[in-house]
Short mmCIF file of C-alpha atoms in Angstrom, two decimals:
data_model
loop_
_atom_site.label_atom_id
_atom_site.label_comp_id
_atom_site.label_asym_id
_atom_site.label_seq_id
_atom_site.Cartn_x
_atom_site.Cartn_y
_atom_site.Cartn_z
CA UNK A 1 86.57 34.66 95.12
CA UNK A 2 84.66 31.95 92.98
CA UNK A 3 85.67 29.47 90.85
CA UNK A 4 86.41 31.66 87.80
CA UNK A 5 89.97 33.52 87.71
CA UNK A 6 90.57 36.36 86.59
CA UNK A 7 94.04 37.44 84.21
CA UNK A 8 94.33 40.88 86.26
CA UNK A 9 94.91 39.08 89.68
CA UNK A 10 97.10 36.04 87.74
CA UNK A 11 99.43 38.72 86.00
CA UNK A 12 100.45 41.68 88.35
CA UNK A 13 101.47 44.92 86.63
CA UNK A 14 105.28 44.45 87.48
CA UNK A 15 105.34 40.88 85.13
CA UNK A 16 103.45 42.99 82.59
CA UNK A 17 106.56 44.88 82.82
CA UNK A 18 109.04 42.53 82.61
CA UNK A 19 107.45 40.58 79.72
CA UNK A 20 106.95 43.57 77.51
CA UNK A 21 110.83 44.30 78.31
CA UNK A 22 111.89 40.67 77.43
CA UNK A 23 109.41 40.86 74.21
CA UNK A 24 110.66 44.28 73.26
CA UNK A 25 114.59 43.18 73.45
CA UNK A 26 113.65 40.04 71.64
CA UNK A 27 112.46 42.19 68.92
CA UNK A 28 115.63 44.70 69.51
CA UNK A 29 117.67 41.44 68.58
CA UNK A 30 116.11 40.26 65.55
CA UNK A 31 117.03 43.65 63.92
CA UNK A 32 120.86 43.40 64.93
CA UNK A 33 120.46 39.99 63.74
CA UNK A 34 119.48 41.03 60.27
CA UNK A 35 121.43 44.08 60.44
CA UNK A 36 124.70 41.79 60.67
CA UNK A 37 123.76 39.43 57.91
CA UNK A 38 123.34 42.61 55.32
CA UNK A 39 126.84 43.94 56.59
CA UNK A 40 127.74 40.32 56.64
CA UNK A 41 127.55 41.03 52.25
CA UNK A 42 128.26 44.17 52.58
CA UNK A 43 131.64 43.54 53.21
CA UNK A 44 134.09 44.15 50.28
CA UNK A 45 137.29 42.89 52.32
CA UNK A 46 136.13 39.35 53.18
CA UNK A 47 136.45 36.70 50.83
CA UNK A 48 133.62 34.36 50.40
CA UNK A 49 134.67 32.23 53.00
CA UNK A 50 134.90 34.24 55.41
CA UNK A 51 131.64 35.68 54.80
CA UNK A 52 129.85 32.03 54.85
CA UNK A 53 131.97 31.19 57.73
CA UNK A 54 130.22 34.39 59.55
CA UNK A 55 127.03 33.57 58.31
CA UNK A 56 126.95 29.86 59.53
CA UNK A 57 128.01 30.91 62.87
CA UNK A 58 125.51 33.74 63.00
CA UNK A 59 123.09 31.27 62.05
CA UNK A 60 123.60 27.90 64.01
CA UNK A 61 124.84 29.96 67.50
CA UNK A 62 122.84 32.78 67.08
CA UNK A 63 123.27 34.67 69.78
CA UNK A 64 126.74 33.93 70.71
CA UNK A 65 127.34 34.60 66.91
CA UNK A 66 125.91 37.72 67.05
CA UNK A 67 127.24 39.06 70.09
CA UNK A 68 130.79 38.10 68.71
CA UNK A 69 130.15 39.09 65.49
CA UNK A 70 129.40 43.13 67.32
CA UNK A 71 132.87 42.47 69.89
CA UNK A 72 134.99 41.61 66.61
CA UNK A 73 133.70 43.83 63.70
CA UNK A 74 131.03 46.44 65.09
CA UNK A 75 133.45 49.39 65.22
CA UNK A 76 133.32 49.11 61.18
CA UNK A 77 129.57 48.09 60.63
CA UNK A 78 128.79 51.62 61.28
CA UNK A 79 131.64 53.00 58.75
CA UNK A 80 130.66 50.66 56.38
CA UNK A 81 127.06 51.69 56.45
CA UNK A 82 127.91 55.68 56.29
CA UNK A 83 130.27 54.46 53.55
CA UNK A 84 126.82 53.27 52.06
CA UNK A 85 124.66 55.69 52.53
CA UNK A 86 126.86 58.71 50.81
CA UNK A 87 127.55 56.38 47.60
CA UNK A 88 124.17 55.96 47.47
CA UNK A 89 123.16 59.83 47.84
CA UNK A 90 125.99 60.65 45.65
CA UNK A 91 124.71 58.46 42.89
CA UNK A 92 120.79 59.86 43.71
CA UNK A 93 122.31 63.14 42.90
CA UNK A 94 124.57 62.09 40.21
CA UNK A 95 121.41 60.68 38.57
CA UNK A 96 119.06 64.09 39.21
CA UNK A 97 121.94 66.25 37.68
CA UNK A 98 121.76 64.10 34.78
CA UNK A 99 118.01 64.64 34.59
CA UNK A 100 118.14 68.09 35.06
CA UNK A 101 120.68 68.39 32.54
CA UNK A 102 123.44 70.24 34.31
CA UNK A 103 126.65 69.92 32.94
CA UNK A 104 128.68 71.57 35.66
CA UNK A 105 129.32 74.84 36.68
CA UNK A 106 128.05 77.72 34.26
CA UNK A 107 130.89 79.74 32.60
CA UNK A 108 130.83 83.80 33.19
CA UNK A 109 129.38 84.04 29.70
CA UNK A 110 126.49 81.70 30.06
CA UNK A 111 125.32 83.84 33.17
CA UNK A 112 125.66 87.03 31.26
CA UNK A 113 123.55 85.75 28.47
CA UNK A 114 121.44 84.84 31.12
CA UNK A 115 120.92 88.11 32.74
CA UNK A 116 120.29 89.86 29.43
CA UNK A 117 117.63 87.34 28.83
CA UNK A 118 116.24 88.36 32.23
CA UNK A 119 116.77 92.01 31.35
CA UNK A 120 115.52 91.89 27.96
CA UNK A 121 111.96 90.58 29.32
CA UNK A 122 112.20 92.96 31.88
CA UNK A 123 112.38 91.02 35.18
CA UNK A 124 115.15 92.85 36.93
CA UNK A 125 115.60 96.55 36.38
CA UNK A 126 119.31 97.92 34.70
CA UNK A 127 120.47 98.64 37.93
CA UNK A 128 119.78 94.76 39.05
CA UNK A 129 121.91 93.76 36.19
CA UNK A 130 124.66 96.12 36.42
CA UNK A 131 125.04 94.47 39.89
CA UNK A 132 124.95 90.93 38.93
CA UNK A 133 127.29 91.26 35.91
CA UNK A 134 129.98 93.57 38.17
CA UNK A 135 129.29 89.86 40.35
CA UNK A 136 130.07 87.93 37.58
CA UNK A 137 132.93 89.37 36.24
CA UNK A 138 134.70 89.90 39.74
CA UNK A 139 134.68 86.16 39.81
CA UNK A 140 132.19 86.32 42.26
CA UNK A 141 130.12 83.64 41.19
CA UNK A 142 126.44 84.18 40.09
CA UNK A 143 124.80 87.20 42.17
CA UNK A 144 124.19 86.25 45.93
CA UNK A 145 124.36 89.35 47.07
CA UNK A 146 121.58 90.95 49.11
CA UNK A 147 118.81 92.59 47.59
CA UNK A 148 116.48 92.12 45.28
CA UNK A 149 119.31 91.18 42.47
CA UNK A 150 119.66 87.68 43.86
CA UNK A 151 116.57 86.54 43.96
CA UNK A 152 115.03 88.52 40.51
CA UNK A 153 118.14 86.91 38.58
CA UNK A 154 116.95 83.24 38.99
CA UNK A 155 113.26 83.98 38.94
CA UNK A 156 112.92 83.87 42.35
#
């Protein structure tokens, strides 16, 4: 071999291996890192000094911080992320109800004037809306019944 080296002979496949592992768990820490500072706030039962008490031991012994940090409170990270998530989708649709201006579920009357609307313009056929009102006043709810009933009383 001459002088020059080359990086395929210096760097075997196997320590390609092991250095893409290392770099890839590196990364892998860095986001439970910053996942435990956000639950770190998250938390509505600490106080404020507990929370900076968690934070400047997450921060000066990081990974001894972190990895008590998951021993002592990681069973309710993942409650307290769910917890989260649904107040969040609960507000999402609490704010596209309120855009779509529904007030709720639709009294029997409101669906009957509905379905002589839809009759009158002569979307569904009198036999269509005898079934969907019999639905409606049985308590049935709004006609979900097979057929083409269901799906010609909401325009469907």
């Amino acid at each position: 071999m001459n002088t020059q080296t080359y990086l395929a002979y210096d760097y075997p496949m196997l320590s390609v291996f092991w250095s893409m592992l290392l770099f890839f768990l590196w990364i892998m820490w860095f986001v439970l890192l910053f996942r435990i500072v956000v639950d770190i706030f998250r938390d509505d039962s600490m106080n404020g000094w507990a929370k900076a008490g968690w934070l400047v031991f997450t921060i000066l012994l990081p990974f001894l911080g972190v990895f008590v940090y998951v021993i002592a409170r990681g069973k309710n990270m993942g409650r307290r992320e769910i917890a989260q998530a649904r107040a969040q989708q609960e507000a999402f649709d609490a704010r596209v109800r309120q855009a779509a201006g529904d007030q709720g579920p639709r009294s029997s009357v409101e669906e009957l004037a509905t379905l002589s609307e839809i009759r009158a313009r002569g979307d569904i056929t009198d036999e269509e809306f005898n079934r969907a009102k019999e639905l409606v006043l049985t308590d049935h709810g709004p006609a979900t019944g097979s057929g083409t009933a269901s799906s010609s009383v909401y325009g469907r």
